[in-house]
Coordinates of C-alpha atoms and ligand atoms in Angstrom, one line a residue:
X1 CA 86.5 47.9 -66.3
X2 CA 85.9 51.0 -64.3
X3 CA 88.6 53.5 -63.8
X4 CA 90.0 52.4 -60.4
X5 CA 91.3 55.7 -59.4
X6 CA 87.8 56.9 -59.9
X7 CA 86.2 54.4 -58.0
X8 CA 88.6 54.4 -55.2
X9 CA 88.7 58.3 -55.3
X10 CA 84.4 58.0 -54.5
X11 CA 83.9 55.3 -52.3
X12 CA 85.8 57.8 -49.9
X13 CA 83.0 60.0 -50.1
X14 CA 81.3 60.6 -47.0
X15 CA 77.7 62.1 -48.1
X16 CA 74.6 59.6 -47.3
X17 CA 73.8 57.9 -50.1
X18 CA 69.8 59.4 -51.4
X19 CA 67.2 58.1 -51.5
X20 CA 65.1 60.0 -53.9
X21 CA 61.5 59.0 -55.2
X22 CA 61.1 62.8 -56.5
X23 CA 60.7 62.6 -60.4
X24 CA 62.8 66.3 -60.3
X25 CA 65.5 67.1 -57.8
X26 CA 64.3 69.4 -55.1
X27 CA 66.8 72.3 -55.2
X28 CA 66.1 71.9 -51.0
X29 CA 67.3 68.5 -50.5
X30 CA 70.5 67.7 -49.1
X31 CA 71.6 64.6 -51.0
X32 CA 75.0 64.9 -52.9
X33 CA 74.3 65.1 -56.2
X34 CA 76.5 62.4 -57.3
X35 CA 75.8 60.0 -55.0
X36 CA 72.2 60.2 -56.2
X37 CA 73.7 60.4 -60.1
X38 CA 75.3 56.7 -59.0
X39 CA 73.7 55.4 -56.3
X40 CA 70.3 57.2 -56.2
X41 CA 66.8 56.8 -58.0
X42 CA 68.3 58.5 -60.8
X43 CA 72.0 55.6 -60.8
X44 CA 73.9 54.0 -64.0
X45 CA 74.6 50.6 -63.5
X46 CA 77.9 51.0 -64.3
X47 CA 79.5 53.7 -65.9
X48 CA 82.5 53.2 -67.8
X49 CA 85.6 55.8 -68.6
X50 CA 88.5 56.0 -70.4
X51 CA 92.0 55.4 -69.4
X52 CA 93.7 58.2 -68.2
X53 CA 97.1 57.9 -69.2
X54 CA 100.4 58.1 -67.0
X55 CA 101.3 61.7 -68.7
X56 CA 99.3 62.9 -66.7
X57 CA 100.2 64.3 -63.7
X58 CA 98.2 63.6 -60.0
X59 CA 96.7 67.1 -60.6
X60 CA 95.4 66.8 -63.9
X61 CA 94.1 63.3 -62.4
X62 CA 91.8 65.0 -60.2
X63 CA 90.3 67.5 -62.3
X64 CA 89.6 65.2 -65.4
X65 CA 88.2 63.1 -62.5
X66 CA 86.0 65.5 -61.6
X67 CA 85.0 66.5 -65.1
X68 CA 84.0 62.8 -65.6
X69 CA 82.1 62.4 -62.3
X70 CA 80.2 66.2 -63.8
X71 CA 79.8 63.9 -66.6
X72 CA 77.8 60.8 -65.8
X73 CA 75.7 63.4 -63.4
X74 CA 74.9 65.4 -65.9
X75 CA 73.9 62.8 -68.3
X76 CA 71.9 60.8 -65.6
X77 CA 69.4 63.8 -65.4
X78 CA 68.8 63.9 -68.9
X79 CA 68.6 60.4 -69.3
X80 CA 65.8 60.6 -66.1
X81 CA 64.2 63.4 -68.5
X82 CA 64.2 61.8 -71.0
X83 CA 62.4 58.4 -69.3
X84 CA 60.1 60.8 -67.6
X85 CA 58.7 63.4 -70.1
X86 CA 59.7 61.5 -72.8
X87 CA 60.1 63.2 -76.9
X88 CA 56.5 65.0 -76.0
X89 CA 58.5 67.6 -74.0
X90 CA 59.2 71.4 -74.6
X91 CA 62.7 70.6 -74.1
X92 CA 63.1 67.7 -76.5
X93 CA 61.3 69.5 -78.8
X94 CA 63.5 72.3 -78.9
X95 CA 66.5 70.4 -79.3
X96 CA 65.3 67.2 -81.6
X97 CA 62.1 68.2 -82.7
X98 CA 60.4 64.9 -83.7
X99 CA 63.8 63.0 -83.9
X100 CA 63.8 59.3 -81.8
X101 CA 63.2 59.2 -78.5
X102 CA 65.4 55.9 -78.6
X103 CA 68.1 57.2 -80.7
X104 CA 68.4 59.8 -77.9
X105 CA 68.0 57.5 -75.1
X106 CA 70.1 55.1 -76.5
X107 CA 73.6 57.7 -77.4
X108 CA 73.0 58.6 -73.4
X109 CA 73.4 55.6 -72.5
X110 CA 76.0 54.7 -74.1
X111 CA 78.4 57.5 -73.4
X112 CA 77.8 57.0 -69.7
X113 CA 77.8 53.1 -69.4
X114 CA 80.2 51.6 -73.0
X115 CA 83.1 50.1 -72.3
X116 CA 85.9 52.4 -72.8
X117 CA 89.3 51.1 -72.1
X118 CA 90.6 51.3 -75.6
X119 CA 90.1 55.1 -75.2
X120 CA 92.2 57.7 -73.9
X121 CA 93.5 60.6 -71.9
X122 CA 96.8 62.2 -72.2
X123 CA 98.5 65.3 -71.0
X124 CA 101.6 65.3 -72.5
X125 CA 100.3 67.8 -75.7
X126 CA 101.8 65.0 -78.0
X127 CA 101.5 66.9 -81.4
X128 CA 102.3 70.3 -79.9
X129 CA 98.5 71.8 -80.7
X130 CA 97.7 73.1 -77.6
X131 CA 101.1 75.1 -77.8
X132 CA 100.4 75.8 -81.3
X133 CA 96.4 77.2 -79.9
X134 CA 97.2 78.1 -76.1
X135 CA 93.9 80.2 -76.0
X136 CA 91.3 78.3 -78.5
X137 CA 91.7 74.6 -78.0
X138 CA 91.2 72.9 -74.6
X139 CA 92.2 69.6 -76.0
X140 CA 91.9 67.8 -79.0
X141 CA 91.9 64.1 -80.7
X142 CA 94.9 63.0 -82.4
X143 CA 94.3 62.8 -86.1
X144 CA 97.2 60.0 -85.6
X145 CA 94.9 58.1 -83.2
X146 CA 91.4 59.4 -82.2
X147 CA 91.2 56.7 -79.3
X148 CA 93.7 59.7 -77.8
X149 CA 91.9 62.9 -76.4
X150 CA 94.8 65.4 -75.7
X151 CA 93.8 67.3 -72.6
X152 CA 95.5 70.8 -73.1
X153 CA 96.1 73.0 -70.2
X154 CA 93.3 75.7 -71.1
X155 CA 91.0 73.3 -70.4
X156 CA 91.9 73.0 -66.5
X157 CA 91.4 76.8 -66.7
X158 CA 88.7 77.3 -69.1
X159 CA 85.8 74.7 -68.1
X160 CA 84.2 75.0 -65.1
X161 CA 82.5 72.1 -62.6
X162 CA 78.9 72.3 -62.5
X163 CA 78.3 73.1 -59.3
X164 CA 79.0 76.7 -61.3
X165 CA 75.9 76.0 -63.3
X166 CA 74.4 78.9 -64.3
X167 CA 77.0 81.5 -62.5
X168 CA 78.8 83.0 -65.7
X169 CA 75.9 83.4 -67.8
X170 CA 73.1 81.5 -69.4
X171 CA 73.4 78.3 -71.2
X172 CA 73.0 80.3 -74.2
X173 CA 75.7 82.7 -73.6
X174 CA 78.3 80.2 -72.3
X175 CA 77.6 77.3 -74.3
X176 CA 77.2 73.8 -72.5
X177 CA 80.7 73.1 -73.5
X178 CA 81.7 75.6 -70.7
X179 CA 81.2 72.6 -68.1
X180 CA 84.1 70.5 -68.0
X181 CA 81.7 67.3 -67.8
X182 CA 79.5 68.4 -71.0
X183 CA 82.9 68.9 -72.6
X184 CA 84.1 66.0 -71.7
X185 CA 81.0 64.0 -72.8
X186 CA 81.5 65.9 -76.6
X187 CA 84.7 64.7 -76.8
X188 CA 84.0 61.0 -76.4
X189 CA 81.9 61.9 -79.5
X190 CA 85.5 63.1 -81.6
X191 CA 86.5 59.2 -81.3
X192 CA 85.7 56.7 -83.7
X193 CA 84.5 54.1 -81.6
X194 CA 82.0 56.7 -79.5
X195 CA 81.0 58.3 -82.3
X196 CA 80.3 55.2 -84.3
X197 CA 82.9 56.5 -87.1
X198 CA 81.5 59.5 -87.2
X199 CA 77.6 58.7 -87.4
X200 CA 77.2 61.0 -84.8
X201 CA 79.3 64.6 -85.9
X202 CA 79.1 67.5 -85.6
X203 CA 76.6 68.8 -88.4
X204 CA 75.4 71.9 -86.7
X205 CA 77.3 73.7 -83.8
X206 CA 75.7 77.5 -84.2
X207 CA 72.1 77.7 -82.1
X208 CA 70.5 78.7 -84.8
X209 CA 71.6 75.9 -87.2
X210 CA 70.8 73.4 -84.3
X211 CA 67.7 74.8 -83.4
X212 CA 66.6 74.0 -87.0
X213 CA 67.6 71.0 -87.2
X214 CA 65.5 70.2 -84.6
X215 CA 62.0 71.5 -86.8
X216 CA 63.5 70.7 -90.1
X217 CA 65.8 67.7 -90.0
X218 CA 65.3 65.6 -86.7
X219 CA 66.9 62.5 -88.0
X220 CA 69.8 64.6 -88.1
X221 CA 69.3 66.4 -85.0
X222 CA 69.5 63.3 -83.0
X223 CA 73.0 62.8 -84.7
X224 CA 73.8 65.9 -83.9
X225 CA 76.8 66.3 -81.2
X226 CA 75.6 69.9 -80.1
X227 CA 72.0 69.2 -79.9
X228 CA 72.9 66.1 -77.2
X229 CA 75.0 68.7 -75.1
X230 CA 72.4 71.6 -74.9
X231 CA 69.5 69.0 -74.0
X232 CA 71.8 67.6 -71.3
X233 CA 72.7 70.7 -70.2
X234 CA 68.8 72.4 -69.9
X235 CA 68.1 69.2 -68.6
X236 CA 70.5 68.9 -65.7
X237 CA 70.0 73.1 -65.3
X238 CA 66.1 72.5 -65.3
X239 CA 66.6 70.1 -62.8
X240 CA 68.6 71.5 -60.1
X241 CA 68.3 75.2 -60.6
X242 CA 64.5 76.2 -60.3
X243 CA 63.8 77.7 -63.6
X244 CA 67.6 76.5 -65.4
X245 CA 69.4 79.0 -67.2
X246 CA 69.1 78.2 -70.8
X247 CA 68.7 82.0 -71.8
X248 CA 67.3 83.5 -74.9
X249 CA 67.7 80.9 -78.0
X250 CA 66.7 83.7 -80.3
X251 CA 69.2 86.0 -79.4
X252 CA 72.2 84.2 -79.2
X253 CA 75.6 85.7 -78.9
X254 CA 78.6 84.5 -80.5
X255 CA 79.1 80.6 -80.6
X256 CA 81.0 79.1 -77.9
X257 CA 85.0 77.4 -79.0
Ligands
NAG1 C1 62.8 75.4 -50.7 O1 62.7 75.9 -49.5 C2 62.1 77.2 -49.5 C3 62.2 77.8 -48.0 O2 61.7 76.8 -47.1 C4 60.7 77.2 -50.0 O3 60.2 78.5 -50.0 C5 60.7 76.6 -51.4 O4 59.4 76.5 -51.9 C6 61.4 75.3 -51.4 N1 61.6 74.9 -52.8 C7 61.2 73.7 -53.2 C8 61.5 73.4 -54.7 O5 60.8 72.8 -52.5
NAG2 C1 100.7 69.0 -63.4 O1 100.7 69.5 -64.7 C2 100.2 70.8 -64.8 C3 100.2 71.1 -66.3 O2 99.3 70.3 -66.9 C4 101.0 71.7 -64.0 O3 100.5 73.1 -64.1 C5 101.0 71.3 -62.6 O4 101.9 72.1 -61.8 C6 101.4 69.9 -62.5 N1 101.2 69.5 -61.1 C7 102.1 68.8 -60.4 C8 101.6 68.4 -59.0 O5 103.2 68.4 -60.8
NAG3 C1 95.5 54.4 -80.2 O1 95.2 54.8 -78.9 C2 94.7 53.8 -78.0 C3 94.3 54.5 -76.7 O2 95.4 55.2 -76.1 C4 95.7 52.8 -77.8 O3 95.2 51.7 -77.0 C5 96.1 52.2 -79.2 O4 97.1 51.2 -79.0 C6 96.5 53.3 -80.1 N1 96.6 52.7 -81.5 C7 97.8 52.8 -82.1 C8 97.7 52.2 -83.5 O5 98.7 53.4 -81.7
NAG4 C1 69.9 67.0 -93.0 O1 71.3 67.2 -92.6 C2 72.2 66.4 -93.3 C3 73.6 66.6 -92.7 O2 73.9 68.0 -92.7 C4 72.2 66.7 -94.7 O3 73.1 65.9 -95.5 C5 70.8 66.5 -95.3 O4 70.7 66.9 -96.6 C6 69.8 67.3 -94.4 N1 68.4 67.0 -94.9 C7 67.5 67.9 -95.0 C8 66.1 67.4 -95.4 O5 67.7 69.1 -95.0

């Protein structure tokens, strides 16, 4: 079942719906990005999102809203990567080396489009660890429950919508996690049922530990929660911002949160 508020919040949306044969977005074009993420050449079916509990307020509402609809954008341009270039690509490469194409295909897909009802937001900092971390942790899963994503305050200051893509610094300097819908989309991987109880973790989160991964242990790249969010992330970037922003994987500066 979709999020209601989320549907209801969208089908107000005024911008023409696209209708795009390009394989790569022209940066010209005028369609809405999300129509075209939905409704365009590039739609899900039918994306599915978690609950977002009554503890949070109308306010927090809309900006996880908006992180989600970042989300399923986001992930529809890697995904149309991904069906387009396929694993004989610079950029899958880079990220899983010769790791399955349909392992990576398949993890897309399912964080945009598995049912997710018996997951959830809350804003109510339930075991006091965003007071406990007010400047390091954006949100969290309860080690009570990890069907329960705790959305701390700093995130609604900290990550940014992507229509910021590529304004604060390189991919590589921010992180992907800076965008409030890659975030988002690594933290459906902190919950059992997303994550498959943990098949997919977080084995290497430093650029140089994930870039070899991807040339020395693929299999594990492509279980690999980082490696997901930076090809989504140069994917999307490549996509709408003529050249992307990935920056200088060789030269790294210190590891985003
Ligand atoms: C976008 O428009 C500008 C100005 O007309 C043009 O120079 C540029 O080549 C166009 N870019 C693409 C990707 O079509
Ligand atoms: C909603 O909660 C946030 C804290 O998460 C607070 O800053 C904000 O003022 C609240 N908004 C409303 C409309 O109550
Ligand atoms: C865990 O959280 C989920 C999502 O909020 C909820 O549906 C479920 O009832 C919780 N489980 C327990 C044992 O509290
Ligand atoms: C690949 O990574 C996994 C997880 O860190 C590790 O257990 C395994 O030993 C690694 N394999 C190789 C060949 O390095």
């Amino acid at each position: 079942m979709k999020a209601t508020l989320f549907t209801s919040l969208f089908s107000l949306a005024t911008a023409p719906i696209a209708s795009a044969a390009a394989v790569f977005y022209n940066v010209n074009s005028t369609d809405n990005l999300y129509e075209l993420a939905l409704d365009g050449a590039y739609a899900w079916t039918d994306p599915q999102f978690a609950t977002i509990q009554s503890t949070c307020n109308a306010t927090n509402v809309r900006m996880i809203n908006a992180g989600l609809q970042d989300s399923i954008e986001a992930a529809s341009f890697a995904r149309q990567r991904l069906l387009e270039k396929g694993s004989n690509d610079d950029v899958y490469k880079k990220w899983f080396g010769d790791g399955s194409i349909y392992e990576v295909l398949g993890l897309i897909s399912y964080l945009v489009e598995a049912e997710k009802s018996d997951i959830s937001y809350r804003c109510d900092d339930v075991d006091g660890s965003c007071a406990s971390h007010p400047t390091s942790w954006p949100g969290y899963d309860r080690e009570s429950n990890d069907s329960e994503t705790v959305i701390c305050d700093l995130f609604y200051t900290s990550k940014k919508p992507l229509s910021t893509l590529c304004f604060d610094g390189t991919l590589v300097e921010t992180g992907p996690k800076h965008y409030a819908g890659i975030d988002l989309l690594h933290r459906y991987l902190h919950t059992s049922k997303m994550s498959s109880d943990h098949y997919i973790a977080e084995y290497a989160e430093e650029l140089p530990e994930i870039l070899d991964y991807a040339q020395n242990n693929a299999s594990f790249a492509t279980r690999n929660v980082d490696s997901y969010l930076y090809y989504i992330a140069e994917s999307y970037a490549d996509a709408v911002i003529p050249g992307g922003c990935l920056g200088d994987v060789n030269n790294p500066p210190k590891s985003d949160d």
